GROMACS .gro file of C-alpha atoms in nm:
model
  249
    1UNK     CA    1   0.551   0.944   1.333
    2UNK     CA    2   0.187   0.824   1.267
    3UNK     CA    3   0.101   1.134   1.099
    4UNK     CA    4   0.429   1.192   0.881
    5UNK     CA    5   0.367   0.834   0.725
    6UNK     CA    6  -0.055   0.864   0.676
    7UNK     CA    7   0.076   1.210   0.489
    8UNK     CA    8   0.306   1.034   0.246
    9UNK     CA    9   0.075   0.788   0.169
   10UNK     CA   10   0.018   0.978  -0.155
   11UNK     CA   11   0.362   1.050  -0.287
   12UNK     CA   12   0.472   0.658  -0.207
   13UNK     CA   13   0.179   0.528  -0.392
   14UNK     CA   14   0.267   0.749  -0.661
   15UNK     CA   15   0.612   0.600  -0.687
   16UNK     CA   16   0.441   0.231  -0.677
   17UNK     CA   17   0.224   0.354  -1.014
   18UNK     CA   18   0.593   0.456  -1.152
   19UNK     CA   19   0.728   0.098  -1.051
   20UNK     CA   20   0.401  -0.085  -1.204
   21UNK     CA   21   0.534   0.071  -1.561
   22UNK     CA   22   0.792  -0.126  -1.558
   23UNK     CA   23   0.644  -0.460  -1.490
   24UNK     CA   24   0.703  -0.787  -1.772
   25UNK     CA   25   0.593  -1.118  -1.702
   26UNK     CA   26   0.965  -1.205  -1.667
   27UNK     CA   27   0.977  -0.944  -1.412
   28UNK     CA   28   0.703  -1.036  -1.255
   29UNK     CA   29   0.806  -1.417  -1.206
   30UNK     CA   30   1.169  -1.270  -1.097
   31UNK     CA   31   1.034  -1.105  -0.812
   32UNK     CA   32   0.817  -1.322  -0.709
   33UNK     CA   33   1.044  -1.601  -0.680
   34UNK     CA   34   1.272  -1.268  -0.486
   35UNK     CA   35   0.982  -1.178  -0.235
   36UNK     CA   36   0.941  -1.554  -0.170
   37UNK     CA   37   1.312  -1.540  -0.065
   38UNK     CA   38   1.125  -1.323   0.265
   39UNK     CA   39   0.845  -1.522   0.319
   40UNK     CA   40   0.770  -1.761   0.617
   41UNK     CA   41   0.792  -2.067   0.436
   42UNK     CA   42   1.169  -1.951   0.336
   43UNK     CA   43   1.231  -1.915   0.684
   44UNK     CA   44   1.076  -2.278   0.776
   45UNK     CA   45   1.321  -2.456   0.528
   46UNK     CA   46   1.594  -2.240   0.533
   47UNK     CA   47   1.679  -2.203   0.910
   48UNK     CA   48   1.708  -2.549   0.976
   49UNK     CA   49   1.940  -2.650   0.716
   50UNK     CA   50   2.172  -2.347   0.868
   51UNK     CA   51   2.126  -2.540   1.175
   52UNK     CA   52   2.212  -2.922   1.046
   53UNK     CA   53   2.445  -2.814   0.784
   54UNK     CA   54   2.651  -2.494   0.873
   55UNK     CA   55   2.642  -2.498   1.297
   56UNK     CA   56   2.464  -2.521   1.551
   57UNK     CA   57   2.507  -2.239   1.747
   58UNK     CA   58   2.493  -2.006   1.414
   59UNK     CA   59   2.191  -2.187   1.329
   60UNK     CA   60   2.049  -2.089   1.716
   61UNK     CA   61   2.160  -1.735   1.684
   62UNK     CA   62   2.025  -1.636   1.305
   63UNK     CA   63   1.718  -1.861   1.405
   64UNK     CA   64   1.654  -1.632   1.754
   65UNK     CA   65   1.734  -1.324   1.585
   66UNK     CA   66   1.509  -1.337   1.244
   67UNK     CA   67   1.231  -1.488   1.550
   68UNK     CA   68   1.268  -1.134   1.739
   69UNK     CA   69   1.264  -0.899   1.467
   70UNK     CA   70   0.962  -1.066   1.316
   71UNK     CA   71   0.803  -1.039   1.646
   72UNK     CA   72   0.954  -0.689   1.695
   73UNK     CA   73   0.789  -0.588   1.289
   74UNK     CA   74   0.481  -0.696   1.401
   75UNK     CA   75   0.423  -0.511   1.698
   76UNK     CA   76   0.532  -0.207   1.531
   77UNK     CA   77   0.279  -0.277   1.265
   78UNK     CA   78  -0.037  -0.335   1.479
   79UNK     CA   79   0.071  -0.029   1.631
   80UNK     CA   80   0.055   0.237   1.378
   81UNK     CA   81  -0.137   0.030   1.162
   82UNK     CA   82  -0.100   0.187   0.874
   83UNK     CA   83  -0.313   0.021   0.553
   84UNK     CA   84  -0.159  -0.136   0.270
   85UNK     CA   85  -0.163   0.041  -0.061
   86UNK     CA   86  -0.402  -0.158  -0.214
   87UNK     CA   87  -0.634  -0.101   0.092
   88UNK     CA   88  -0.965   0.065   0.029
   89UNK     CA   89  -0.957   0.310   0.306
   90UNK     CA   90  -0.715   0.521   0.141
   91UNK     CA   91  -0.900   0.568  -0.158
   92UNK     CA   92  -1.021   0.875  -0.002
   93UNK     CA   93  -0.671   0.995   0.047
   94UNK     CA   94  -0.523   0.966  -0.309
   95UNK     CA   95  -0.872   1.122  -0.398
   96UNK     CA   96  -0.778   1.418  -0.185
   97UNK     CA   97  -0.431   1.402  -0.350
   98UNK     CA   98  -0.557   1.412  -0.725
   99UNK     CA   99  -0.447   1.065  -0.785
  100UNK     CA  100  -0.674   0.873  -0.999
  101UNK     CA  101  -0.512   0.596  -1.104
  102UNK     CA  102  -0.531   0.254  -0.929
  103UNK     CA  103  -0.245   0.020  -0.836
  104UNK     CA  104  -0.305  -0.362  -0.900
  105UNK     CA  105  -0.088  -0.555  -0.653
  106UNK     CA  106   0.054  -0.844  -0.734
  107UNK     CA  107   0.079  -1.015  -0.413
  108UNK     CA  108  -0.171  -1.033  -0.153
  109UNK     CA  109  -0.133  -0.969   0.211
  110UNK     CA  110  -0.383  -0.857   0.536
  111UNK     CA  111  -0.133  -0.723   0.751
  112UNK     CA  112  -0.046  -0.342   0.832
  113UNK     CA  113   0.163  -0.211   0.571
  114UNK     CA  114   0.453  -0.028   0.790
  115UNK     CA  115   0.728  -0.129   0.804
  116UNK     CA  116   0.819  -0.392   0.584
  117UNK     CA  117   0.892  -0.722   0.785
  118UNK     CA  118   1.031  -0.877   0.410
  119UNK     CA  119   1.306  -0.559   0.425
  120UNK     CA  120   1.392  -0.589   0.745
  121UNK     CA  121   1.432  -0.967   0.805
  122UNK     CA  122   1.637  -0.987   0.489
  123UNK     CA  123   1.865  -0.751   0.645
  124UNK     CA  124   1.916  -0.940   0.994
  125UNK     CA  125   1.918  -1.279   0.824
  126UNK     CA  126   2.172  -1.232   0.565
  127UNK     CA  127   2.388  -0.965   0.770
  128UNK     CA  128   2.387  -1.192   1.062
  129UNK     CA  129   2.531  -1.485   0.785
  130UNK     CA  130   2.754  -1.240   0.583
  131UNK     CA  131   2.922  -1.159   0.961
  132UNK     CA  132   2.992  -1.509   1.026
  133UNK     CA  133   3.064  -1.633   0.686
  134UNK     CA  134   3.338  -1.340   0.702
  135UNK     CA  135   3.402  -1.328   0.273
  136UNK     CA  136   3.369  -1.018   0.098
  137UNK     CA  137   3.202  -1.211  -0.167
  138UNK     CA  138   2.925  -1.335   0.076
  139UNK     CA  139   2.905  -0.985   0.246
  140UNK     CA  140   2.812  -0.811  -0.167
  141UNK     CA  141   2.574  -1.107  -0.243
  142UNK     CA  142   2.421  -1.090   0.075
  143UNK     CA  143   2.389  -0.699   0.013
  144UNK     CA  144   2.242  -0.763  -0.297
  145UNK     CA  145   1.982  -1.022  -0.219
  146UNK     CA  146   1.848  -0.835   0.087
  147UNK     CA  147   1.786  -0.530  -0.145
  148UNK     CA  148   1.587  -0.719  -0.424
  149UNK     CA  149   1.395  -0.891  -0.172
  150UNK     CA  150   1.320  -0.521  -0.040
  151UNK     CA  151   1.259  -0.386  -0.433
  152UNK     CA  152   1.008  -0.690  -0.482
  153UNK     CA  153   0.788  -0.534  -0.216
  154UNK     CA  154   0.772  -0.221  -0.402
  155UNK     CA  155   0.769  -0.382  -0.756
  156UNK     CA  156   0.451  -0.625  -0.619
  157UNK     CA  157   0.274  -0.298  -0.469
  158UNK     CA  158   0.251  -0.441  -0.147
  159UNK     CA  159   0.446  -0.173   0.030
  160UNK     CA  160   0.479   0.175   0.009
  161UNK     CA  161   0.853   0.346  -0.035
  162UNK     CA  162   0.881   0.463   0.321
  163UNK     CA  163   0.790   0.048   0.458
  164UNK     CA  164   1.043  -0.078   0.263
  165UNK     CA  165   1.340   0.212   0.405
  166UNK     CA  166   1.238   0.203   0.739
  167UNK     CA  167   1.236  -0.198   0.748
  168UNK     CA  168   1.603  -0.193   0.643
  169UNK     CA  169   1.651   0.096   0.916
  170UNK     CA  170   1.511  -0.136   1.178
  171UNK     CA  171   1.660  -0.425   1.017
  172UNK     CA  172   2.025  -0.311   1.077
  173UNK     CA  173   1.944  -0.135   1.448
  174UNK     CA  174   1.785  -0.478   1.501
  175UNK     CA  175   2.109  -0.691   1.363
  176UNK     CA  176   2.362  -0.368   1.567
  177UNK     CA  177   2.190  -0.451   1.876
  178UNK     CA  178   2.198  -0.817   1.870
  179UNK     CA  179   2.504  -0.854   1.823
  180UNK     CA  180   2.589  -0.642   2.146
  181UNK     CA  181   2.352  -0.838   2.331
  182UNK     CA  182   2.405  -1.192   2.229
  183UNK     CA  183   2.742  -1.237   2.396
  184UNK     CA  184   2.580  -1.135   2.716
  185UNK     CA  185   2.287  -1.317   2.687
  186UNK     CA  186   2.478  -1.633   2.616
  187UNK     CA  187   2.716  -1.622   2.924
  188UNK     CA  188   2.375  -1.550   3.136
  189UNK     CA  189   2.214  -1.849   2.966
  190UNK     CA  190   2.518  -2.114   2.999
  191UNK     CA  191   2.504  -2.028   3.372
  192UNK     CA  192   2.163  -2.139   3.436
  193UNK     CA  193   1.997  -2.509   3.492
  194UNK     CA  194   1.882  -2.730   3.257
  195UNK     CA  195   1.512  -2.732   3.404
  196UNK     CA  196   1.574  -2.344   3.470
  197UNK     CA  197   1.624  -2.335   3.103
  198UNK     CA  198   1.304  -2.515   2.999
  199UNK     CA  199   1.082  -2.324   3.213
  200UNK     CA  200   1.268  -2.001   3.065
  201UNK     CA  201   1.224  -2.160   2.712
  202UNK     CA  202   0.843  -2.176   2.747
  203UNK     CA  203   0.746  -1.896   2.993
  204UNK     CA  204   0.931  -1.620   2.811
  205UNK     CA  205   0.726  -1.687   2.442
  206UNK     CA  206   0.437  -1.738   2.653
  207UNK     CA  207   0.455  -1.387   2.777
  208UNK     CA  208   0.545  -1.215   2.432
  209UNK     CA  209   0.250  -1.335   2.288
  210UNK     CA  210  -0.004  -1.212   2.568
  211UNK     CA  211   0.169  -0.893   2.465
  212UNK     CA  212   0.128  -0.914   2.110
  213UNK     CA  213  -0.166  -1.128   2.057
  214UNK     CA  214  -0.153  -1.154   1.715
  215UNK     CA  215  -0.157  -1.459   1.437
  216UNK     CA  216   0.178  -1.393   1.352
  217UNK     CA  217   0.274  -1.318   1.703
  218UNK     CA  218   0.123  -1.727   1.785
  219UNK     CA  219   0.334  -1.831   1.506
  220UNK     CA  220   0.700  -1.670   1.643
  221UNK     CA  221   0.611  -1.732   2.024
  222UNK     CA  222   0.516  -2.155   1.923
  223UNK     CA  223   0.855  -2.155   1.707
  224UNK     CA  224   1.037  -1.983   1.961
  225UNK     CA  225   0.891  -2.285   2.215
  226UNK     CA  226   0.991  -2.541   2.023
  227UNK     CA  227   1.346  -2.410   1.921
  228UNK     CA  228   1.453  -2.353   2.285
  229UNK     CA  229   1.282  -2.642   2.392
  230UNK     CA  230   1.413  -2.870   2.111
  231UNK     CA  231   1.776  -2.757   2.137
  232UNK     CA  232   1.810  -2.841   2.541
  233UNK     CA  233   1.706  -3.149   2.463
  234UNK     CA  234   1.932  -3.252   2.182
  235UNK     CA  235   2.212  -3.129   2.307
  236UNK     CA  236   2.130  -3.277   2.697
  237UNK     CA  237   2.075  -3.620   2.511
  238UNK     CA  238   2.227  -3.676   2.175
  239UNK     CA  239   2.468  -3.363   2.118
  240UNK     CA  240   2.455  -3.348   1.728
  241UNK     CA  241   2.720  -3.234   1.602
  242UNK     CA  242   2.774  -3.075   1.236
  243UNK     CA  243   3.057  -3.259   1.075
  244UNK     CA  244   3.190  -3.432   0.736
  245UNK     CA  245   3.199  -3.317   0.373
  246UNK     CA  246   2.931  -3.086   0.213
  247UNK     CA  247   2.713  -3.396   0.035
  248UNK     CA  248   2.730  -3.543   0.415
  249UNK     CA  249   2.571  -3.244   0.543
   0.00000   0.00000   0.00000
């Protein structure tokens, strides 16, 4: 697997010089208001108003699964670690490859370029919504939003062709298996003590991150923390419950 993707470096980053032909500044505002749409910071504000304004328990779930397939993205980058296309240690690749041409990214980002974590969470947090919304019409803009936030990776030259596939690939296993699991994992859950829980609640991230000792790996493991942490206690104490008309909420 290593291999196959350090030998199509060249062809994807000869797509990205196709994309860059096409950029406007209206495009290039577009997308980055698109690829913002897969960001952390979308996450931070979005997620909780799922949770205080939609449900609670659909806010848990999308929250727990976008948390493990970030986590899951960035293992699997650190792993093969394969460099960004606007990294300097391929230069002696496209070199090789007769390409002479440079890309100019629009966006700028230090982490391993495969897959695309921006792909694939787009995929498990709007399919995950689109399932429980249940309306065709949420289901094709859902569809659609997940792929231009996938496009903007390619568009900014931040991410090669085969990052941007294989994050939706692992995006949908990711969002196939979850929703096999999470039933399970529920009933196991509800059967278990409160202080059971809390010990569970901070243990668990604990050990993913001595596993994955990474920035963003600190950043899903202390969210993770405070989410399982913060929802025993709410609902052991003050049970909020998601109610009234659409300004209310």
């Amino acid at each position: 697997m290593n291999e196959w993707l350090w030998n199509n470096i060249p062809w994807g980053y000869n797509v990205l010089l196709d994309i860059q032909e096409w950029r406007t500044p209206i495009l290039d505002t577009f997308f980055s208001g698109i690829t913002f749409l897969g960001s952390e910071w979308f996450y931070v504000l979005f997620l909780p108003i799922i949770y205080w304004s939609i449900g609670k328990e659909i806010g848990l779930g999308i929250s727990y699964a976008s948390l493990f397939s970030t986590y899951l993205n960035d293992w699997l980058k650190y792993h093969f670690d394969i460099p960004r296309p606007d990294d300097n240690s391929i230069i002696n690749i496209l070199e090789n490859a007769g390409i002479t041409k440079r890309l100019d990214s629009l966006f700028y980002e230090v982490s391993p370029s495969w897959p695309s974590n921006h792909s694939q969470s787009s995929v498990v947090l709007w399919g995950y919504l689109a399932s429980h919304i249940k309306k065709a019409w949420f289901w094709i803009f859902s569809i659609i939003l997940a792929s231009l936030v996938a496009f903007s990776r390619l568009y900014g030259g931040i991410h090669f062709p085969q990052d941007v596939v294989s994050g939706i690939l692992i995006g949908l296993l990711v969002l196939c298996g979850w929703f096999l699991l999470e039933p399970m994992i529920n009933k196991q859950i509800h059967s278990l003590s409160f202080v059971f829980h809390i010990i569970l609640a901070t243990l668990i991230p604990l050990f993913a991150l001595a596993l994955v000792p990474s920035s963003t790996s600190g950043m899903i493991c202390g969210t993770l923390t405070g989410l399982g942490i913060g929802y025993l206690v709410e609902t052991r104490h003050s049970d909020f419950q998601v109610s009234g008309s659409w300004q209310k909420r």
